[in-house]
Amino acid sequence: MTRPPHGEFGLIAALAEQFGAPPVEVRLGIGDDCAALAWPDGHCLLWTMDTLVEEVHFTFAYLTPRQLGAKSLAVNLSDIAAMGGEPRYALLSLGWPKDRPLSEALEFGRGLAEAARHYGVKVIGGDTVASPPGVVITVTVLGKVPEGEMLRRAGARPHDLIFVTGPLGEAAAGLLILQRGLALEQEVAAPLIQAHVNPRPQLAAGRLLAGSRLATALIDLSDGVASDLWHICRASGVGADLEARRLPVPPGVAAVARQLHLAPLDLALKGGEDYQLLFTSPPDREASLYQAFSQAGLGAPVRLGEIVAGAEVRLISADGDKIISGTGYNHFA
Ligand SMILES: [Mg+2]
């Protein structure tokens, strides 16, 4: 008997081994944000799938069916953004308990349809099944990217700079506000709750990075920088030094952490669900990068640190250095 795999990433690696190597037209198989297939017109077809499980990823105590519909598409679009791609089509598998009203399933559909229209995506198929233990949603999204522009997790090189497209820890802080019923001023709490309920896939930034060739590696933040940067490191065969003082932790996130006696940096590094883009860029392109984002009307990316030789993600702070590789969210951990 083979030894059982360890944790979510060990399971994925063991499964990938069972499935074997993909055929030649598959430009990217298991191990990136999307699979990519060569398409005759010089594009790659991007293909991604994400599942949301009631009581694992969400609860109806904090999320309406309509919000859930929009979010189930948004988390998939974030993976298309993470390749520099443009989303086109979606398929939905909806598992719904018999004792939950179907009117709520229609509300879910309304939220998904509104998000699809907003992002120019067509829902073209799927499946509906009974799911006695709770709602289970799987959305598949297909997208396109010019083959030469596609950005992967592999490609980061020592001395490349590490950037993120927006603040860290907001969604995690928002979820904590909802779960713990924290008392915070409305203007502090609202944007954090919004970040959890209504994530915004960074499609424009992804396309900009791919089209301008300003990035060497790209991933979206679903599990937290500590895990997602480590994915870039492992795919690229490099290490990373993060400077704690540079991490964009909004005051609201720090306020939530204070109330719960948590370290704000833990929310920023391990919280997950930020759905910002994390990318690496050659050091001599930093000025061009800020200029390109500004010209596109996008907020300036924030520099977090530097790619180094090695294999670990290291957090550099006044308290000393610490290895944080893979310490973000992990199913089965
Ligand atoms: Mg991803």
Short mmCIF file of C-alpha atoms and ligand atoms in Angstrom, two decimals:
data_model
loop_
_atom_site.label_atom_id
_atom_site.label_comp_id
_atom_site.label_asym_id
_atom_site.label_seq_id
_atom_site.Cartn_x
_atom_site.Cartn_y
_atom_site.Cartn_z
CA MET A 1 0.00 0.00 0.00
CA THR A 2 1.21 3.50 -0.78
CA ARG A 3 1.73 5.95 2.04
CA PRO A 4 -1.23 8.36 2.50
CA PRO A 5 -0.45 11.89 1.29
CA HIS A 6 0.02 14.79 3.67
CA GLY A 7 -2.38 17.76 3.61
CA GLU A 8 -4.09 19.43 0.66
CA PHE A 9 -0.95 19.98 -1.41
CA GLY A 10 0.37 16.46 -0.76
CA LEU A 11 -2.98 15.06 -1.92
CA ILE A 12 -2.90 17.14 -5.12
CA ALA A 13 0.64 15.96 -5.92
CA ALA A 14 -0.26 12.30 -5.29
CA LEU A 15 -3.40 12.56 -7.45
CA ALA A 16 -1.48 14.28 -10.26
CA GLU A 17 0.94 11.35 -10.30
CA GLN A 18 -1.95 8.92 -10.76
CA PHE A 19 -3.32 10.93 -13.70
CA GLY A 20 0.03 10.99 -15.53
CA ALA A 21 1.52 13.56 -17.92
CA PRO A 22 -0.92 15.52 -20.15
CA PRO A 23 -0.78 15.37 -23.98
CA VAL A 24 1.27 17.92 -25.94
CA GLU A 25 -1.58 20.36 -26.73
CA VAL A 26 -1.96 20.96 -22.99
CA ARG A 27 0.37 23.90 -22.34
CA LEU A 28 -0.25 23.79 -18.58
CA GLY A 29 -1.60 20.87 -16.59
CA ILE A 30 -2.10 20.37 -12.86
CA GLY A 31 -0.31 22.86 -10.61
CA ASP A 32 -1.21 26.37 -11.74
CA ASP A 33 -4.28 28.60 -11.33
CA CYS A 34 -5.77 27.29 -14.58
CA ALA A 35 -5.11 24.50 -17.02
CA ALA A 36 -4.21 25.87 -20.47
CA LEU A 37 -4.80 24.30 -23.88
CA ALA A 38 -3.28 25.49 -27.14
CA TRP A 39 -6.00 27.00 -29.36
CA PRO A 40 -5.67 27.28 -33.16
CA ASP A 41 -5.84 31.11 -33.25
CA GLY A 42 -2.65 31.63 -31.20
CA HIS A 43 -4.49 31.86 -27.89
CA CYS A 44 -4.56 29.46 -24.99
CA LEU A 45 -7.89 28.28 -23.69
CA LEU A 46 -7.85 28.67 -19.90
CA TRP A 47 -9.85 26.27 -17.81
CA THR A 48 -10.44 26.53 -14.07
CA MET A 49 -12.79 25.11 -11.44
CA ASP A 50 -13.57 26.07 -7.85
CA THR A 51 -15.91 24.53 -5.33
CA LEU A 52 -17.65 26.26 -2.42
CA VAL A 53 -19.02 24.04 0.35
CA GLU A 54 -21.56 25.18 2.96
CA GLU A 55 -19.96 25.32 6.43
CA VAL A 56 -16.46 25.07 4.89
CA HIS A 57 -16.32 28.13 2.61
CA PHE A 58 -19.49 29.92 3.62
CA THR A 59 -22.55 29.89 5.84
CA PHE A 60 -25.93 31.44 5.07
CA ALA A 61 -25.69 33.22 8.41
CA TYR A 62 -23.31 35.75 6.76
CA LEU A 63 -23.97 35.40 3.07
CA THR A 64 -27.26 35.71 1.17
CA PRO A 65 -27.91 33.25 -1.67
CA ARG A 66 -27.58 36.13 -4.13
CA GLN A 67 -24.19 37.19 -2.71
CA LEU A 68 -23.09 33.56 -2.84
CA GLY A 69 -24.02 33.39 -6.53
CA ALA A 70 -21.80 36.35 -7.35
CA LYS A 71 -18.95 35.11 -5.15
CA SER A 72 -18.97 31.62 -6.68
CA LEU A 73 -18.18 33.19 -10.05
CA ALA A 74 -15.75 35.80 -8.71
CA VAL A 75 -13.40 33.28 -7.09
CA ASN A 76 -13.10 31.48 -10.44
CA LEU A 77 -12.52 34.73 -12.35
CA SER A 78 -9.66 35.43 -9.98
CA ASP A 79 -7.92 32.30 -11.29
CA ILE A 80 -8.38 33.53 -14.88
CA ALA A 81 -6.90 36.89 -13.79
CA ALA A 82 -3.95 34.95 -12.34
CA MET A 83 -2.99 33.79 -15.86
CA GLY A 84 -3.43 37.25 -17.40
CA GLY A 85 -6.53 35.97 -19.17
CA GLU A 86 -10.00 37.16 -20.11
CA PRO A 87 -13.00 35.09 -18.93
CA ARG A 88 -15.63 33.99 -21.48
CA TYR A 89 -17.85 31.11 -20.38
CA ALA A 90 -18.96 29.41 -17.17
CA LEU A 91 -20.61 26.15 -16.18
CA LEU A 92 -22.38 25.62 -12.88
CA SER A 93 -22.88 22.49 -10.82
CA LEU A 94 -25.38 23.25 -8.08
CA GLY A 95 -25.88 20.82 -5.19
CA TRP A 96 -28.96 21.91 -3.22
CA PRO A 97 -30.61 20.32 -0.13
CA LYS A 98 -34.25 19.26 -0.58
CA ASP A 99 -35.28 21.12 2.58
CA ARG A 100 -33.95 24.49 1.36
CA PRO A 101 -36.46 26.51 -0.72
CA LEU A 102 -35.84 26.51 -4.47
CA SER A 103 -36.69 30.22 -4.45
CA GLU A 104 -33.30 30.68 -2.74
CA ALA A 105 -31.64 28.67 -5.50
CA LEU A 106 -33.14 31.14 -7.96
CA GLU A 107 -31.80 34.03 -5.87
CA PHE A 108 -28.40 32.32 -6.08
CA GLY A 109 -28.83 32.13 -9.86
CA ARG A 110 -29.72 35.83 -9.98
CA GLY A 111 -26.49 36.75 -8.18
CA LEU A 112 -24.45 34.55 -10.50
CA ALA A 113 -26.18 35.97 -13.59
CA GLU A 114 -25.59 39.57 -12.46
CA ALA A 115 -21.90 38.90 -11.86
CA ALA A 116 -21.62 37.08 -15.20
CA ARG A 117 -23.12 40.06 -17.03
CA HIS A 118 -20.83 42.45 -15.16
CA TYR A 119 -17.70 40.55 -16.20
CA GLY A 120 -18.83 39.65 -19.73
CA VAL A 121 -19.17 35.92 -19.02
CA LYS A 122 -21.86 33.61 -20.48
CA VAL A 123 -23.17 30.72 -18.38
CA ILE A 124 -23.54 27.89 -20.91
CA GLY A 125 -24.23 24.69 -19.00
CA GLY A 126 -24.02 22.70 -15.83
CA ASP A 127 -25.83 20.30 -13.57
CA THR A 128 -28.24 20.41 -10.61
CA VAL A 129 -28.34 17.70 -7.95
CA ALA A 130 -29.80 17.07 -4.50
CA SER A 131 -27.21 17.55 -1.77
CA PRO A 132 -28.68 16.49 1.61
CA PRO A 133 -25.78 17.72 3.85
CA GLY A 134 -25.75 21.28 2.47
CA VAL A 135 -25.20 23.54 -0.53
CA VAL A 136 -22.20 22.63 -2.70
CA ILE A 137 -21.34 24.82 -5.68
CA THR A 138 -18.81 24.08 -8.37
CA VAL A 139 -18.23 26.66 -11.07
CA THR A 140 -16.01 26.08 -14.08
CA VAL A 141 -14.82 29.08 -16.06
CA LEU A 142 -13.25 29.09 -19.51
CA GLY A 143 -11.19 32.01 -20.69
CA LYS A 144 -8.57 33.01 -23.24
CA VAL A 145 -5.12 34.52 -23.25
CA PRO A 146 -2.67 35.09 -26.13
CA GLU A 147 -0.31 32.13 -25.77
CA GLY A 148 2.86 34.24 -25.63
CA GLU A 149 1.45 36.46 -22.89
CA MET A 150 0.22 33.79 -20.49
CA LEU A 151 1.67 34.19 -16.98
CA ARG A 152 2.36 31.21 -14.75
CA ARG A 153 3.48 30.53 -11.22
CA ALA A 154 6.85 29.49 -12.69
CA GLY A 155 9.10 32.28 -14.00
CA ALA A 156 10.27 34.19 -10.91
CA ARG A 157 14.05 34.71 -10.75
CA PRO A 158 16.37 35.83 -7.96
CA HIS A 159 16.41 39.67 -7.61
CA ASP A 160 12.87 39.96 -9.04
CA LEU A 161 10.70 42.18 -6.86
CA ILE A 162 7.47 40.87 -5.30
CA PHE A 163 4.27 42.94 -5.57
CA VAL A 164 0.63 42.71 -4.58
CA THR A 165 -2.23 44.61 -6.26
CA GLY A 166 -4.04 45.63 -3.07
CA PRO A 167 -4.43 45.41 0.69
CA LEU A 168 -3.97 42.17 2.65
CA GLY A 169 -6.11 40.62 5.36
CA GLU A 170 -9.35 42.52 4.67
CA ALA A 171 -11.47 39.46 3.80
CA ALA A 172 -10.13 37.50 6.78
CA ALA A 173 -10.86 40.43 9.08
CA GLY A 174 -14.35 40.82 7.59
CA LEU A 175 -15.12 37.15 8.21
CA LEU A 176 -13.93 37.47 11.81
CA ILE A 177 -16.21 40.49 12.33
CA LEU A 178 -19.17 38.38 11.14
CA GLN A 179 -18.20 35.22 13.03
CA ARG A 180 -17.38 36.88 16.35
CA GLY A 181 -19.94 39.68 16.15
CA LEU A 182 -17.21 42.28 16.76
CA ALA A 183 -18.31 45.79 17.62
CA LEU A 184 -16.54 48.18 15.26
CA GLU A 185 -17.46 51.51 13.73
CA GLN A 186 -19.49 51.06 10.57
CA GLU A 187 -16.94 52.79 8.33
CA VAL A 188 -14.21 50.44 9.60
CA ALA A 189 -16.27 47.24 9.41
CA ALA A 190 -18.12 47.78 6.11
CA PRO A 191 -15.17 47.57 3.68
CA LEU A 192 -13.78 44.52 5.49
CA ILE A 193 -17.12 42.69 5.35
CA GLN A 194 -17.44 43.70 1.70
CA ALA A 195 -14.02 42.17 0.98
CA HIS A 196 -15.25 38.85 2.38
CA VAL A 197 -18.74 38.92 0.86
CA ASN A 198 -18.01 40.47 -2.50
CA PRO A 199 -14.44 39.79 -3.69
CA ARG A 200 -13.33 41.68 -6.79
CA PRO A 201 -11.26 39.59 -9.22
CA GLN A 202 -8.34 41.68 -10.48
CA LEU A 203 -8.93 40.97 -14.16
CA ALA A 204 -7.73 44.34 -15.45
CA ALA A 205 -4.46 44.10 -13.52
CA GLY A 206 -3.92 40.53 -14.75
CA ARG A 207 -4.44 41.54 -18.38
CA LEU A 208 -2.17 44.56 -17.95
CA LEU A 209 0.64 42.44 -16.48
CA ALA A 210 0.34 39.85 -19.24
CA GLY A 211 0.05 42.31 -22.13
CA SER A 212 2.87 44.58 -20.92
CA ARG A 213 5.22 41.69 -20.09
CA LEU A 214 6.08 43.43 -16.83
CA ALA A 215 5.64 40.30 -14.67
CA THR A 216 7.68 37.09 -14.53
CA ALA A 217 5.28 35.02 -12.35
CA LEU A 218 1.68 35.53 -11.23
CA ILE A 219 -0.79 33.93 -8.82
CA ASP A 220 -4.00 35.06 -7.14
CA LEU A 221 -4.27 35.21 -3.35
CA SER A 222 -6.78 32.63 -2.17
CA ASP A 223 -4.99 30.99 0.77
CA GLY A 224 -2.81 33.90 1.95
CA VAL A 225 0.60 35.25 0.91
CA ALA A 226 2.42 32.69 3.09
CA SER A 227 1.02 29.84 0.97
CA ASP A 228 0.48 31.51 -2.39
CA LEU A 229 3.96 33.06 -2.57
CA TRP A 230 5.34 29.66 -1.65
CA HIS A 231 3.52 28.21 -4.69
CA ILE A 232 5.39 30.72 -6.88
CA CYS A 233 8.65 29.75 -5.13
CA ARG A 234 8.15 26.03 -5.63
CA ALA A 235 7.06 26.40 -9.26
CA SER A 236 9.97 28.75 -10.01
CA GLY A 237 12.65 27.00 -7.94
CA VAL A 238 13.43 30.09 -5.85
CA GLY A 239 12.97 31.52 -2.36
CA ALA A 240 11.41 34.81 -1.24
CA ASP A 241 12.19 37.46 1.36
CA LEU A 242 9.13 39.43 2.53
CA GLU A 243 9.66 42.64 4.48
CA ALA A 244 7.08 42.81 7.27
CA ARG A 245 7.12 46.62 7.31
CA ARG A 246 6.04 46.75 3.65
CA LEU A 247 2.92 44.55 3.97
CA PRO A 248 -0.19 46.65 3.22
CA VAL A 249 -2.26 45.96 6.35
CA PRO A 250 -5.15 48.48 6.54
CA PRO A 251 -5.88 50.07 9.94
CA GLY A 252 -9.24 48.23 10.07
CA VAL A 253 -7.47 44.86 9.81
CA ALA A 254 -5.14 45.87 12.63
CA ALA A 255 -8.16 46.95 14.72
CA VAL A 256 -9.84 43.56 14.27
CA ALA A 257 -6.61 41.77 15.16
CA ARG A 258 -6.25 43.91 18.32
CA GLN A 259 -9.77 43.05 19.51
CA LEU A 260 -9.07 39.34 19.13
CA HIS A 261 -5.47 39.46 20.42
CA LEU A 262 -4.19 38.26 17.05
CA ALA A 263 -1.12 39.48 15.21
CA PRO A 264 -2.23 41.75 12.31
CA LEU A 265 0.53 40.23 10.18
CA ASP A 266 -1.02 36.77 10.63
CA LEU A 267 -4.28 38.02 9.13
CA ALA A 268 -2.35 39.58 6.26
CA LEU A 269 -0.16 36.53 5.56
CA LYS A 270 -2.40 33.58 6.42
CA GLY A 271 -5.96 34.91 6.29
CA GLY A 272 -6.82 33.97 2.75
CA GLU A 273 -9.57 35.05 0.33
CA ASP A 274 -7.91 38.35 -0.55
CA TYR A 275 -8.23 37.60 -4.29
CA GLN A 276 -5.60 40.22 -5.03
CA LEU A 277 -2.85 39.32 -7.50
CA LEU A 278 0.63 38.51 -6.25
CA PHE A 279 3.37 38.80 -8.86
CA THR A 280 7.07 39.14 -9.45
CA SER A 281 8.72 41.65 -11.74
CA PRO A 282 12.33 42.31 -12.81
CA PRO A 283 13.99 44.97 -10.61
CA ASP A 284 14.69 47.31 -13.54
CA ARG A 285 10.97 47.43 -14.46
CA GLU A 286 9.68 48.90 -11.20
CA ALA A 287 9.17 52.43 -12.54
CA SER A 288 7.50 51.14 -15.74
CA LEU A 289 5.22 49.02 -13.60
CA TYR A 290 3.94 51.95 -11.51
CA GLN A 291 3.55 54.00 -14.69
CA ALA A 292 1.58 51.27 -16.49
CA PHE A 293 -0.80 50.79 -13.54
CA SER A 294 -1.31 54.53 -13.22
CA GLN A 295 -1.98 54.96 -16.96
CA ALA A 296 -4.54 52.13 -16.80
CA GLY A 297 -6.31 53.87 -13.91
CA LEU A 298 -5.41 51.07 -11.49
CA GLY A 299 -4.12 51.54 -7.94
CA ALA A 300 -0.34 51.25 -7.59
CA PRO A 301 0.90 47.76 -6.77
CA VAL A 302 2.65 47.45 -3.42
CA ARG A 303 6.18 46.08 -3.22
CA LEU A 304 6.51 43.38 -0.56
CA GLY A 305 10.03 42.06 -0.95
CA GLU A 306 12.41 40.23 -3.22
CA ILE A 307 12.91 36.82 -4.80
CA VAL A 308 16.14 35.15 -3.63
CA ALA A 309 18.01 31.92 -4.27
CA GLY A 310 16.66 29.13 -2.05
CA ALA A 311 13.32 27.44 -1.50
CA GLU A 312 11.60 29.12 1.45
CA VAL A 313 9.39 32.13 2.07
CA ARG A 314 11.07 34.19 4.79
CA LEU A 315 9.49 37.05 6.71
CA ILE A 316 12.03 39.73 7.63
CA SER A 317 11.05 41.92 10.56
CA ALA A 318 12.58 43.89 13.43
CA ASP A 319 11.91 40.86 15.66
CA GLY A 320 14.10 38.67 13.45
CA ASP A 321 13.58 36.41 10.44
CA LYS A 322 11.04 33.63 10.29
CA ILE A 323 10.26 30.91 7.70
CA ILE A 324 6.54 31.05 6.85
CA SER A 325 6.41 28.81 3.74
CA GLY A 326 2.98 27.24 3.24
CA THR A 327 1.49 28.41 6.54
CA GLY A 328 -1.65 29.87 4.91
CA TYR A 329 -5.03 28.15 4.66
CA ASN A 330 -4.82 24.40 3.89
CA HIS A 331 -7.78 21.99 3.54
CA PHE A 332 -7.01 18.68 5.33
CA ALA A 333 -4.21 20.28 7.39
MG MG B 1 -5.61 30.59 -7.68
#
